[in-house]
Amino acid sequence: MLRMHIVQVCWPLVGLMMMVGCSSQIDSAANNAPAVPTAPAGEGAANAETYKVRFETSKGDFVVEVHPEWAPIGAAHFRELVDAGFYDDTRFFRVIDGFMAQVGMNGDPEVHAQWSERTIPDEPTKQSNTRGFVTFARTGMPNSRSTQIFINYGDNSQLDNQGFAPFGKVVEGMDVVDSLYSGYGEGAPRGRGPDQQLIRESGNKYLNAQFPELDYIITARVIGGDRALIAPGDELRTESDDSVNDQ
């Protein structure tokens, strides 16, 4: 996994594996969980309309444009997470200069646990992991994408043949993404940044106490076109069921 643990990708397979399986920064809880296709994978999904999501963060706003034709399963699952309010008040717990900014572990351990096993099937990579493209993190296991996503800072095309399929791209506010706090570097056990296992156990309580400089998402909302189909938080309250590497 590239040293970039793309959510868990280590750096060029080692870096990449960090993303996928190398680092323990990407939700590994999904490793042994059966894939649950929460998003349609058929032609209908591929033909779904493009939509935009505005992220209000501690550093300002940025907008991601999602293209279902690039990765229909990932695009549909991301919409589900956004509509449920999953990304609200979540920290960018892994920000590596020149590599990527990773987010997607809910600050409430119970909420994160509900989603951690909702993995989705792998799908072909149709776009490259270059600057501004947004991709789900994954572990080294098949069908392990769940909730963690990362935004590429540079040319990470070495990830393209390792199951990291971009589903969207930052179209506004990339300067905000560039400014996210990266002082903690890589997470445990390779660096001094947040330990994903401790995030799973204690959520924002752990992050706020040990890593107070982390930037975070205040809200993430679909803008324009169809409004969110689920009021933020409703699904999390009613259902109990999470690369680059998901740990």
JSON list of C-alpha atoms in Angstrom, two decimals:
[
{"chain": "A", "resi": 1, "resn": "MET", "atom": "CA", "xyz": [0.00, 0.00, 0.00]},
{"chain": "A", "resi": 2, "resn": "LEU", "atom": "CA", "xyz": [1.53, 3.15, -0.90]},
{"chain": "A", "resi": 3, "resn": "ARG", "atom": "CA", "xyz": [2.75, 5.14, 1.98]},
{"chain": "A", "resi": 4, "resn": "MET", "atom": "CA", "xyz": [-0.47, 6.78, 1.23]},
{"chain": "A", "resi": 5, "resn": "HIS", "atom": "CA", "xyz": [-2.73, 4.33, 2.83]},
{"chain": "A", "resi": 6, "resn": "ILE", "atom": "CA", "xyz": [-5.39, 5.60, 0.84]},
{"chain": "A", "resi": 7, "resn": "VAL", "atom": "CA", "xyz": [-7.59, 4.98, 3.45]},
{"chain": "A", "resi": 8, "resn": "GLN", "atom": "CA", "xyz": [-5.49, 2.20, 3.93]},
{"chain": "A", "resi": 9, "resn": "VAL", "atom": "CA", "xyz": [-3.23, 2.09, 1.15]},
{"chain": "A", "resi": 10, "resn": "CYS", "atom": "CA", "xyz": [0.38, 1.79, 1.80]},
{"chain": "A", "resi": 11, "resn": "TRP", "atom": "CA", "xyz": [2.46, 3.63, -0.81]},
{"chain": "A", "resi": 12, "resn": "PRO", "atom": "CA", "xyz": [2.83, 2.06, -4.25]},
{"chain": "A", "resi": 13, "resn": "LEU", "atom": "CA", "xyz": [1.46, -1.22, -3.38]},
{"chain": "A", "resi": 14, "resn": "VAL", "atom": "CA", "xyz": [3.17, -0.82, -0.35]},
{"chain": "A", "resi": 15, "resn": "GLY", "atom": "CA", "xyz": [1.89, 2.51, -0.41]},
{"chain": "A", "resi": 16, "resn": "LEU", "atom": "CA", "xyz": [-1.09, 1.35, -2.08]},
{"chain": "A", "resi": 17, "resn": "MET", "atom": "CA", "xyz": [-1.49, -1.48, 0.18]},
{"chain": "A", "resi": 18, "resn": "MET", "atom": "CA", "xyz": [-1.41, 0.97, 2.88]},
{"chain": "A", "resi": 19, "resn": "MET", "atom": "CA", "xyz": [-4.49, 2.11, 1.30]},
{"chain": "A", "resi": 20, "resn": "VAL", "atom": "CA", "xyz": [-5.88, -1.18, 0.77]},
{"chain": "A", "resi": 21, "resn": "GLY", "atom": "CA", "xyz": [-4.42, -3.45, 3.11]},
{"chain": "A", "resi": 22, "resn": "CYS", "atom": "CA", "xyz": [-1.13, -2.08, 4.16]},
{"chain": "A", "resi": 23, "resn": "SER", "atom": "CA", "xyz": [-2.27, 0.47, 6.60]},
{"chain": "A", "resi": 24, "resn": "SER", "atom": "CA", "xyz": [-4.68, 0.10, 9.28]},
{"chain": "A", "resi": 25, "resn": "GLN", "atom": "CA", "xyz": [-6.19, 3.37, 8.47]},
{"chain": "A", "resi": 26, "resn": "ILE", "atom": "CA", "xyz": [-8.99, 2.18, 6.49]},
{"chain": "A", "resi": 27, "resn": "ASP", "atom": "CA", "xyz": [-11.82, 0.41, 8.07]},
{"chain": "A", "resi": 28, "resn": "SER", "atom": "CA", "xyz": [-10.81, -3.12, 8.30]},
{"chain": "A", "resi": 29, "resn": "ALA", "atom": "CA", "xyz": [-14.00, -4.14, 9.92]},
{"chain": "A", "resi": 30, "resn": "ALA", "atom": "CA", "xyz": [-15.36, -4.69, 6.48]},
{"chain": "A", "resi": 31, "resn": "ASN", "atom": "CA", "xyz": [-12.65, -7.21, 5.69]},
{"chain": "A", "resi": 32, "resn": "ASN", "atom": "CA", "xyz": [-14.55, -10.31, 6.69]},
{"chain": "A", "resi": 33, "resn": "ALA", "atom": "CA", "xyz": [-18.02, -8.94, 6.21]},
{"chain": "A", "resi": 34, "resn": "PRO", "atom": "CA", "xyz": [-20.03, -10.29, 3.29]},
{"chain": "A", "resi": 35, "resn": "ALA", "atom": "CA", "xyz": [-20.59, -7.78, 0.52]},
{"chain": "A", "resi": 36, "resn": "VAL", "atom": "CA", "xyz": [-24.02, -6.22, 0.79]},
{"chain": "A", "resi": 37, "resn": "PRO", "atom": "CA", "xyz": [-24.96, -4.56, -2.49]},
{"chain": "A", "resi": 38, "resn": "THR", "atom": "CA", "xyz": [-26.73, -1.56, -1.02]},
{"chain": "A", "resi": 39, "resn": "ALA", "atom": "CA", "xyz": [-26.63, 0.19, -4.36]},
{"chain": "A", "resi": 40, "resn": "PRO", "atom": "CA", "xyz": [-27.97, -0.95, -7.73]},
{"chain": "A", "resi": 41, "resn": "ALA", "atom": "CA", "xyz": [-25.30, -2.26, -10.03]},
{"chain": "A", "resi": 42, "resn": "GLY", "atom": "CA", "xyz": [-27.32, -2.56, -13.20]},
{"chain": "A", "resi": 43, "resn": "GLU", "atom": "CA", "xyz": [-27.79, -0.40, -16.24]},
{"chain": "A", "resi": 44, "resn": "GLY", "atom": "CA", "xyz": [-30.28, 1.81, -14.41]},
{"chain": "A", "resi": 45, "resn": "ALA", "atom": "CA", "xyz": [-27.63, 2.85, -11.91]},
{"chain": "A", "resi": 46, "resn": "ALA", "atom": "CA", "xyz": [-25.14, 3.59, -14.64]},
{"chain": "A", "resi": 47, "resn": "ASN", "atom": "CA", "xyz": [-27.70, 5.83, -16.33]},
{"chain": "A", "resi": 48, "resn": "ALA", "atom": "CA", "xyz": [-28.56, 7.73, -13.14]},
{"chain": "A", "resi": 49, "resn": "GLU", "atom": "CA", "xyz": [-28.12, 11.48, -13.29]},
{"chain": "A", "resi": 50, "resn": "THR", "atom": "CA", "xyz": [-25.00, 13.30, -12.21]},
{"chain": "A", "resi": 51, "resn": "TYR", "atom": "CA", "xyz": [-25.41, 15.07, -8.84]},
{"chain": "A", "resi": 52, "resn": "LYS", "atom": "CA", "xyz": [-23.39, 17.42, -6.65]},
{"chain": "A", "resi": 53, "resn": "VAL", "atom": "CA", "xyz": [-22.63, 17.34, -2.94]},
{"chain": "A", "resi": 54, "resn": "ARG", "atom": "CA", "xyz": [-21.55, 20.40, -1.00]},
{"chain": "A", "resi": 55, "resn": "PHE", "atom": "CA", "xyz": [-19.24, 19.75, 1.93]},
{"chain": "A", "resi": 56, "resn": "GLU", "atom": "CA", "xyz": [-19.23, 22.46, 4.57]},
{"chain": "A", "resi": 57, "resn": "THR", "atom": "CA", "xyz": [-16.00, 22.02, 6.52]},
{"chain": "A", "resi": 58, "resn": "SER", "atom": "CA", "xyz": [-13.97, 23.68, 9.24]},
{"chain": "A", "resi": 59, "resn": "LYS", "atom": "CA", "xyz": [-11.81, 25.21, 6.46]},
{"chain": "A", "resi": 60, "resn": "GLY", "atom": "CA", "xyz": [-14.57, 26.27, 4.08]},
{"chain": "A", "resi": 61, "resn": "ASP", "atom": "CA", "xyz": [-16.76, 24.63, 1.45]},
{"chain": "A", "resi": 62, "resn": "PHE", "atom": "CA", "xyz": [-16.00, 22.38, -1.48]},
{"chain": "A", "resi": 63, "resn": "VAL", "atom": "CA", "xyz": [-18.26, 20.64, -3.99]},
{"chain": "A", "resi": 64, "resn": "VAL", "atom": "CA", "xyz": [-17.98, 17.12, -5.39]},
{"chain": "A", "resi": 65, "resn": "GLU", "atom": "CA", "xyz": [-19.70, 16.27, -8.66]},
{"chain": "A", "resi": 66, "resn": "VAL", "atom": "CA", "xyz": [-20.68, 12.60, -8.74]},
{"chain": "A", "resi": 67, "resn": "HIS", "atom": "CA", "xyz": [-20.90, 10.71, -12.05]},
{"chain": "A", "resi": 68, "resn": "PRO", "atom": "CA", "xyz": [-22.80, 7.41, -11.77]},
{"chain": "A", "resi": 69, "resn": "GLU", "atom": "CA", "xyz": [-21.50, 6.34, -15.18]},
{"chain": "A", "resi": 70, "resn": "TRP", "atom": "CA", "xyz": [-17.98, 6.25, -13.75]},
{"chain": "A", "resi": 71, "resn": "ALA", "atom": "CA", "xyz": [-18.80, 3.89, -10.88]},
{"chain": "A", "resi": 72, "resn": "PRO", "atom": "CA", "xyz": [-22.55, 3.26, -10.49]},
{"chain": "A", "resi": 73, "resn": "ILE", "atom": "CA", "xyz": [-22.35, 1.16, -7.35]},
{"chain": "A", "resi": 74, "resn": "GLY", "atom": "CA", "xyz": [-20.05, 3.58, -5.57]},
{"chain": "A", "resi": 75, "resn": "ALA", "atom": "CA", "xyz": [-22.05, 6.63, -6.68]},
{"chain": "A", "resi": 76, "resn": "ALA", "atom": "CA", "xyz": [-25.32, 5.16, -5.41]},
{"chain": "A", "resi": 77, "resn": "HIS", "atom": "CA", "xyz": [-23.81, 4.10, -2.09]},
{"chain": "A", "resi": 78, "resn": "PHE", "atom": "CA", "xyz": [-22.23, 7.52, -1.59]},
{"chain": "A", "resi": 79, "resn": "ARG", "atom": "CA", "xyz": [-25.64, 9.13, -2.20]},
{"chain": "A", "resi": 80, "resn": "GLU", "atom": "CA", "xyz": [-27.15, 6.83, 0.41]},
{"chain": "A", "resi": 81, "resn": "LEU", "atom": "CA", "xyz": [-24.51, 7.84, 2.96]},
{"chain": "A", "resi": 82, "resn": "VAL", "atom": "CA", "xyz": [-24.90, 11.55, 2.24]},
{"chain": "A", "resi": 83, "resn": "ASP", "atom": "CA", "xyz": [-28.70, 11.41, 2.40]},
{"chain": "A", "resi": 84, "resn": "ALA", "atom": "CA", "xyz": [-28.44, 9.66, 5.77]},
{"chain": "A", "resi": 85, "resn": "GLY", "atom": "CA", "xyz": [-26.18, 12.40, 7.16]},
{"chain": "A", "resi": 86, "resn": "PHE", "atom": "CA", "xyz": [-23.39, 9.92, 7.76]},
{"chain": "A", "resi": 87, "resn": "TYR", "atom": "CA", "xyz": [-20.55, 12.32, 6.96]},
{"chain": "A", "resi": 88, "resn": "ASP", "atom": "CA", "xyz": [-21.73, 15.12, 9.24]},
{"chain": "A", "resi": 89, "resn": "ASP", "atom": "CA", "xyz": [-19.20, 15.92, 11.98]},
{"chain": "A", "resi": 90, "resn": "THR", "atom": "CA", "xyz": [-16.61, 13.44, 10.68]},
{"chain": "A", "resi": 91, "resn": "ARG", "atom": "CA", "xyz": [-12.85, 14.15, 10.79]},
{"chain": "A", "resi": 92, "resn": "PHE", "atom": "CA", "xyz": [-10.32, 14.10, 7.97]},
{"chain": "A", "resi": 93, "resn": "PHE", "atom": "CA", "xyz": [-8.29, 11.64, 10.00]},
{"chain": "A", "resi": 94, "resn": "ARG", "atom": "CA", "xyz": [-5.68, 10.89, 7.38]},
{"chain": "A", "resi": 95, "resn": "VAL", "atom": "CA", "xyz": [-4.27, 13.71, 5.31]},
{"chain": "A", "resi": 96, "resn": "ILE", "atom": "CA", "xyz": [-0.98, 13.06, 3.52]},
{"chain": "A", "resi": 97, "resn": "ASP", "atom": "CA", "xyz": [0.56, 15.95, 1.58]},
{"chain": "A", "resi": 98, "resn": "GLY", "atom": "CA", "xyz": [0.86, 15.14, -2.10]},
{"chain": "A", "resi": 99, "resn": "PHE", "atom": "CA", "xyz": [-1.16, 11.97, -1.71]},
{"chain": "A", "resi": 100, "resn": "MET", "atom": "CA", "xyz": [-4.71, 12.25, -0.42]},
{"chain": "A", "resi": 101, "resn": "ALA", "atom": "CA", "xyz": [-7.17, 13.40, 2.24]},
{"chain": "A", "resi": 102, "resn": "GLN", "atom": "CA", "xyz": [-9.23, 10.62, 3.80]},
{"chain": "A", "resi": 103, "resn": "VAL", "atom": "CA", "xyz": [-12.48, 10.83, 5.72]},
{"chain": "A", "resi": 104, "resn": "GLY", "atom": "CA", "xyz": [-15.46, 8.59, 6.49]},
{"chain": "A", "resi": 105, "resn": "MET", "atom": "CA", "xyz": [-15.36, 7.20, 10.04]},
{"chain": "A", "resi": 106, "resn": "ASN", "atom": "CA", "xyz": [-18.42, 8.45, 11.89]},
{"chain": "A", "resi": 107, "resn": "GLY", "atom": "CA", "xyz": [-17.74, 10.19, 15.20]},
{"chain": "A", "resi": 108, "resn": "ASP", "atom": "CA", "xyz": [-20.36, 8.06, 16.95]},
{"chain": "A", "resi": 109, "resn": "PRO", "atom": "CA", "xyz": [-19.03, 4.49, 17.35]},
{"chain": "A", "resi": 110, "resn": "GLU", "atom": "CA", "xyz": [-22.56, 3.06, 17.33]},
{"chain": "A", "resi": 111, "resn": "VAL", "atom": "CA", "xyz": [-23.42, 4.76, 14.06]},
{"chain": "A", "resi": 112, "resn": "HIS", "atom": "CA", "xyz": [-20.13, 3.70, 12.51]},
{"chain": "A", "resi": 113, "resn": "ALA", "atom": "CA", "xyz": [-20.74, 0.12, 13.60]},
{"chain": "A", "resi": 114, "resn": "GLN", "atom": "CA", "xyz": [-24.16, 0.14, 11.91]},
{"chain": "A", "resi": 115, "resn": "TRP", "atom": "CA", "xyz": [-22.59, 0.99, 8.58]},
{"chain": "A", "resi": 116, "resn": "SER", "atom": "CA", "xyz": [-19.26, -0.79, 8.86]},
{"chain": "A", "resi": 117, "resn": "GLU", "atom": "CA", "xyz": [-20.53, -4.07, 7.43]},
{"chain": "A", "resi": 118, "resn": "ARG", "atom": "CA", "xyz": [-22.49, -2.52, 4.59]},
{"chain": "A", "resi": 119, "resn": "THR", "atom": "CA", "xyz": [-19.81, -3.23, 2.07]},
{"chain": "A", "resi": 120, "resn": "ILE", "atom": "CA", "xyz": [-20.41, -2.90, -1.65]},
{"chain": "A", "resi": 121, "resn": "PRO", "atom": "CA", "xyz": [-19.12, -4.97, -4.58]},
{"chain": "A", "resi": 122, "resn": "ASP", "atom": "CA", "xyz": [-16.00, -4.00, -6.47]},
{"chain": "A", "resi": 123, "resn": "GLU", "atom": "CA", "xyz": [-16.47, -2.47, -9.93]},
{"chain": "A", "resi": 124, "resn": "PRO", "atom": "CA", "xyz": [-14.30, -1.54, -12.92]},
{"chain": "A", "resi": 125, "resn": "THR", "atom": "CA", "xyz": [-12.13, 1.57, -12.71]},
{"chain": "A", "resi": 126, "resn": "LYS", "atom": "CA", "xyz": [-13.18, 3.91, -15.51]},
{"chain": "A", "resi": 127, "resn": "GLN", "atom": "CA", "xyz": [-11.50, 7.13, -14.32]},
{"chain": "A", "resi": 128, "resn": "SER", "atom": "CA", "xyz": [-7.99, 7.61, -13.03]},
{"chain": "A", "resi": 129, "resn": "ASN", "atom": "CA", "xyz": [-7.01, 8.53, -9.47]},
{"chain": "A", "resi": 130, "resn": "THR", "atom": "CA", "xyz": [-5.60, 11.91, -10.36]},
{"chain": "A", "resi": 131, "resn": "ARG", "atom": "CA", "xyz": [-5.89, 15.28, -8.66]},
{"chain": "A", "resi": 132, "resn": "GLY", "atom": "CA", "xyz": [-9.36, 16.08, -7.37]},
{"chain": "A", "resi": 133, "resn": "PHE", "atom": "CA", "xyz": [-10.94, 12.69, -8.05]},
{"chain": "A", "resi": 134, "resn": "VAL", "atom": "CA", "xyz": [-12.87, 11.09, -5.18]},
{"chain": "A", "resi": 135, "resn": "THR", "atom": "CA", "xyz": [-12.77, 7.36, -4.48]},
{"chain": "A", "resi": 136, "resn": "PHE", "atom": "CA", "xyz": [-13.90, 4.87, -1.84]},
{"chain": "A", "resi": 137, "resn": "ALA", "atom": "CA", "xyz": [-11.13, 3.41, 0.25]},
{"chain": "A", "resi": 138, "resn": "ARG", "atom": "CA", "xyz": [-10.89, -0.35, 0.59]},
{"chain": "A", "resi": 139, "resn": "THR", "atom": "CA", "xyz": [-8.89, -3.06, 2.27]},
{"chain": "A", "resi": 140, "resn": "GLY", "atom": "CA", "xyz": [-6.97, -5.81, 0.52]},
{"chain": "A", "resi": 141, "resn": "MET", "atom": "CA", "xyz": [-10.10, -7.97, 0.60]},
{"chain": "A", "resi": 142, "resn": "PRO", "atom": "CA", "xyz": [-12.54, -8.17, -2.33]},
{"chain": "A", "resi": 143, "resn": "ASN", "atom": "CA", "xyz": [-15.76, -6.14, -2.08]},
{"chain": "A", "resi": 144, "resn": "SER", "atom": "CA", "xyz": [-14.60, -4.21, 1.00]},
{"chain": "A", "resi": 145, "resn": "ARG", "atom": "CA", "xyz": [-15.63, -0.63, 0.17]},
{"chain": "A", "resi": 146, "resn": "SER", "atom": "CA", "xyz": [-17.89, 0.80, 2.83]},
{"chain": "A", "resi": 147, "resn": "THR", "atom": "CA", "xyz": [-17.85, 4.42, 4.11]},
{"chain": "A", "resi": 148, "resn": "GLN", "atom": "CA", "xyz": [-14.32, 5.80, 3.87]},
{"chain": "A", "resi": 149, "resn": "ILE", "atom": "CA", "xyz": [-13.51, 8.00, 0.90]},
{"chain": "A", "resi": 150, "resn": "PHE", "atom": "CA", "xyz": [-10.41, 9.90, -0.15]},
{"chain": "A", "resi": 151, "resn": "ILE", "atom": "CA", "xyz": [-9.67, 12.87, -2.36]},
{"chain": "A", "resi": 152, "resn": "ASN", "atom": "CA", "xyz": [-6.56, 12.56, -4.49]},
{"chain": "A", "resi": 153, "resn": "TYR", "atom": "CA", "xyz": [-4.06, 15.39, -4.17]},
{"chain": "A", "resi": 154, "resn": "GLY", "atom": "CA", "xyz": [-1.85, 14.36, -7.07]},
{"chain": "A", "resi": 155, "resn": "ASP", "atom": "CA", "xyz": [-1.35, 11.68, -9.69]},
{"chain": "A", "resi": 156, "resn": "ASN", "atom": "CA", "xyz": [-2.14, 8.41, -7.88]},
{"chain": "A", "resi": 157, "resn": "SER", "atom": "CA", "xyz": [-2.88, 6.49, -11.06]},
{"chain": "A", "resi": 158, "resn": "GLN", "atom": "CA", "xyz": [-0.91, 3.56, -9.67]},
{"chain": "A", "resi": 159, "resn": "LEU", "atom": "CA", "xyz": [-4.10, 2.82, -7.71]},
{"chain": "A", "resi": 160, "resn": "ASP", "atom": "CA", "xyz": [-6.23, 2.42, -10.80]},
{"chain": "A", "resi": 161, "resn": "ASN", "atom": "CA", "xyz": [-5.60, -1.31, -11.23]},
{"chain": "A", "resi": 162, "resn": "GLN", "atom": "CA", "xyz": [-6.06, -2.07, -7.54]},
{"chain": "A", "resi": 163, "resn": "GLY", "atom": "CA", "xyz": [-9.82, -1.67, -7.24]},
{"chain": "A", "resi": 164, "resn": "PHE", "atom": "CA", "xyz": [-9.96, 2.05, -6.44]},
{"chain": "A", "resi": 165, "resn": "ALA", "atom": "CA", "xyz": [-12.71, 3.30, -8.76]},
{"chain": "A", "resi": 166, "resn": "PRO", "atom": "CA", "xyz": [-13.31, 7.09, -8.68]},
{"chain": "A", "resi": 167, "resn": "PHE", "atom": "CA", "xyz": [-16.98, 8.05, -8.61]},
{"chain": "A", "resi": 168, "resn": "GLY", "atom": "CA", "xyz": [-16.70, 11.84, -8.47]},
{"chain": "A", "resi": 169, "resn": "LYS", "atom": "CA", "xyz": [-14.45, 14.86, -8.66]},
{"chain": "A", "resi": 170, "resn": "VAL", "atom": "CA", "xyz": [-14.02, 18.09, -6.71]},
{"chain": "A", "resi": 171, "resn": "VAL", "atom": "CA", "xyz": [-15.33, 20.84, -9.01]},
{"chain": "A", "resi": 172, "resn": "GLU", "atom": "CA", "xyz": [-15.28, 23.74, -6.54]},
{"chain": "A", "resi": 173, "resn": "GLY", "atom": "CA", "xyz": [-13.08, 24.48, -3.55]},
{"chain": "A", "resi": 174, "resn": "MET", "atom": "CA", "xyz": [-10.05, 22.30, -4.25]},
{"chain": "A", "resi": 175, "resn": "ASP", "atom": "CA", "xyz": [-8.05, 24.99, -2.46]},
{"chain": "A", "resi": 176, "resn": "VAL", "atom": "CA", "xyz": [-10.07, 24.17, 0.65]},
{"chain": "A", "resi": 177, "resn": "VAL", "atom": "CA", "xyz": [-9.17, 20.49, 0.30]},
{"chain": "A", "resi": 178, "resn": "ASP", "atom": "CA", "xyz": [-5.51, 21.46, -0.13]},
{"chain": "A", "resi": 179, "resn": "SER", "atom": "CA", "xyz": [-5.64, 23.42, 3.14]},
{"chain": "A", "resi": 180, "resn": "LEU", "atom": "CA", "xyz": [-6.87, 20.54, 5.34]},
{"chain": "A", "resi": 181, "resn": "TYR", "atom": "CA", "xyz": [-4.60, 19.97, 8.34]},
{"chain": "A", "resi": 182, "resn": "SER", "atom": "CA", "xyz": [-1.92, 17.39, 7.54]},
{"chain": "A", "resi": 183, "resn": "GLY", "atom": "CA", "xyz": [0.41, 17.88, 10.49]},
{"chain": "A", "resi": 184, "resn": "TYR", "atom": "CA", "xyz": [-0.30, 14.50, 12.07]},
{"chain": "A", "resi": 185, "resn": "GLY", "atom": "CA", "xyz": [0.73, 12.59, 8.98]},
{"chain": "A", "resi": 186, "resn": "GLU", "atom": "CA", "xyz": [0.25, 8.85, 8.65]},
{"chain": "A", "resi": 187, "resn": "GLY", "atom": "CA", "xyz": [-1.70, 7.01, 11.30]},
{"chain": "A", "resi": 188, "resn": "ALA", "atom": "CA", "xyz": [-0.64, 4.23, 13.62]},
{"chain": "A", "resi": 189, "resn": "PRO", "atom": "CA", "xyz": [1.29, 2.01, 13.49]},
{"chain": "A", "resi": 190, "resn": "ARG", "atom": "CA", "xyz": [3.47, 3.72, 10.88]},
{"chain": "A", "resi": 191, "resn": "GLY", "atom": "CA", "xyz": [3.05, 7.30, 12.00]},
{"chain": "A", "resi": 192, "resn": "ARG", "atom": "CA", "xyz": [1.80, 9.45, 14.83]},
{"chain": "A", "resi": 193, "resn": "GLY", "atom": "CA", "xyz": [-1.64, 10.09, 13.38]},
{"chain": "A", "resi": 194, "resn": "PRO", "atom": "CA", "xyz": [-4.99, 8.63, 14.53]},
{"chain": "A", "resi": 195, "resn": "ASP", "atom": "CA", "xyz": [-5.38, 4.89, 15.06]},
{"chain": "A", "resi": 196, "resn": "GLN", "atom": "CA", "xyz": [-8.41, 3.63, 13.15]},
{"chain": "A", "resi": 197, "resn": "GLN", "atom": "CA", "xyz": [-9.17, 0.97, 15.72]},
{"chain": "A", "resi": 198, "resn": "LEU", "atom": "CA", "xyz": [-9.41, 3.63, 18.43]},
{"chain": "A", "resi": 199, "resn": "ILE", "atom": "CA", "xyz": [-11.63, 5.75, 16.18]},
{"chain": "A", "resi": 200, "resn": "ARG", "atom": "CA", "xyz": [-13.95, 2.76, 15.83]},
{"chain": "A", "resi": 201, "resn": "GLU", "atom": "CA", "xyz": [-14.00, 2.31, 19.59]},
{"chain": "A", "resi": 202, "resn": "SER", "atom": "CA", "xyz": [-14.27, 5.93, 20.77]},
{"chain": "A", "resi": 203, "resn": "GLY", "atom": "CA", "xyz": [-15.02, 8.09, 17.73]},
{"chain": "A", "resi": 204, "resn": "ASN", "atom": "CA", "xyz": [-14.76, 11.84, 18.05]},
{"chain": "A", "resi": 205, "resn": "LYS", "atom": "CA", "xyz": [-14.16, 11.62, 21.79]},
{"chain": "A", "resi": 206, "resn": "TYR", "atom": "CA", "xyz": [-10.76, 10.08, 21.02]},
{"chain": "A", "resi": 207, "resn": "LEU", "atom": "CA", "xyz": [-10.03, 12.31, 18.04]},
{"chain": "A", "resi": 208, "resn": "ASN", "atom": "CA", "xyz": [-10.94, 15.56, 19.79]},
{"chain": "A", "resi": 209, "resn": "ALA", "atom": "CA", "xyz": [-8.81, 14.70, 22.81]},
{"chain": "A", "resi": 210, "resn": "GLN", "atom": "CA", "xyz": [-5.73, 13.41, 20.99]},
{"chain": "A", "resi": 211, "resn": "PHE", "atom": "CA", "xyz": [-5.87, 15.17, 17.60]},
{"chain": "A", "resi": 212, "resn": "PRO", "atom": "CA", "xyz": [-7.59, 18.52, 18.15]},
{"chain": "A", "resi": 213, "resn": "GLU", "atom": "CA", "xyz": [-6.13, 20.10, 14.98]},
{"chain": "A", "resi": 214, "resn": "LEU", "atom": "CA", "xyz": [-7.93, 17.75, 12.60]},
{"chain": "A", "resi": 215, "resn": "ASP", "atom": "CA", "xyz": [-10.26, 19.48, 10.16]},
{"chain": "A", "resi": 216, "resn": "TYR", "atom": "CA", "xyz": [-13.76, 18.09, 9.80]},
{"chain": "A", "resi": 217, "resn": "ILE", "atom": "CA", "xyz": [-16.95, 18.02, 7.78]},
{"chain": "A", "resi": 218, "resn": "ILE", "atom": "CA", "xyz": [-19.75, 20.04, 9.33]},
{"chain": "A", "resi": 219, "resn": "THR", "atom": "CA", "xyz": [-22.40, 18.89, 6.85]},
{"chain": "A", "resi": 220, "resn": "ALA", "atom": "CA", "xyz": [-22.50, 17.15, 3.47]},
{"chain": "A", "resi": 221, "resn": "ARG", "atom": "CA", "xyz": [-25.64, 17.75, 1.39]},
{"chain": "A", "resi": 222, "resn": "VAL", "atom": "CA", "xyz": [-26.82, 17.09, -2.15]},
{"chain": "A", "resi": 223, "resn": "ILE", "atom": "CA", "xyz": [-27.37, 20.42, -3.88]},
{"chain": "A", "resi": 224, "resn": "GLY", "atom": "CA", "xyz": [-29.54, 21.27, -6.87]},
{"chain": "A", "resi": 225, "resn": "GLY", "atom": "CA", "xyz": [-31.66, 18.73, -8.71]},
{"chain": "A", "resi": 226, "resn": "ASP", "atom": "CA", "xyz": [-33.37, 16.18, -6.50]},
{"chain": "A", "resi": 227, "resn": "ARG", "atom": "CA", "xyz": [-33.11, 16.90, -2.82]},
{"chain": "A", "resi": 228, "resn": "ALA", "atom": "CA", "xyz": [-32.01, 14.25, -0.34]},
{"chain": "A", "resi": 229, "resn": "LEU", "atom": "CA", "xyz": [-34.45, 11.36, -0.32]},
{"chain": "A", "resi": 230, "resn": "ILE", "atom": "CA", "xyz": [-33.88, 10.71, 3.39]},
{"chain": "A", "resi": 231, "resn": "ALA", "atom": "CA", "xyz": [-33.85, 13.39, 6.05]},
{"chain": "A", "resi": 232, "resn": "PRO", "atom": "CA", "xyz": [-30.34, 13.57, 7.57]},
{"chain": "A", "resi": 233, "resn": "GLY", "atom": "CA", "xyz": [-30.11, 11.09, 10.41]},
{"chain": "A", "resi": 234, "resn": "ASP", "atom": "CA", "xyz": [-33.43, 9.29, 9.80]},
{"chain": "A", "resi": 235, "resn": "GLU", "atom": "CA", "xyz": [-31.92, 6.13, 8.35]},
{"chain": "A", "resi": 236, "resn": "LEU", "atom": "CA", "xyz": [-29.30, 6.00, 11.05]},
{"chain": "A", "resi": 237, "resn": "ARG", "atom": "CA", "xyz": [-32.02, 6.05, 13.68]},
{"chain": "A", "resi": 238, "resn": "THR", "atom": "CA", "xyz": [-34.26, 3.48, 12.06]},
{"chain": "A", "resi": 239, "resn": "GLU", "atom": "CA", "xyz": [-31.90, 0.90, 10.59]},
{"chain": "A", "resi": 240, "resn": "SER", "atom": "CA", "xyz": [-29.15, -1.03, 12.22]},
{"chain": "A", "resi": 241, "resn": "ASP", "atom": "CA", "xyz": [-27.44, -2.98, 9.97]},
{"chain": "A", "resi": 242, "resn": "ASP", "atom": "CA", "xyz": [-18.89, 1.17, 7.01]},
{"chain": "A", "resi": 243, "resn": "SER", "atom": "CA", "xyz": [-9.04, 3.22, 1.08]},
{"chain": "A", "resi": 244, "resn": "VAL", "atom": "CA", "xyz": [-7.39, 4.73, -0.18]},
{"chain": "A", "resi": 245, "resn": "ASN", "atom": "CA", "xyz": [-7.63, 1.59, 2.21]},
{"chain": "A", "resi": 246, "resn": "ASP", "atom": "CA", "xyz": [-10.35, 0.99, 4.50]},
{"chain": "A", "resi": 247, "resn": "GLN", "atom": "CA", "xyz": [-9.15, -0.39, 7.66]}
]
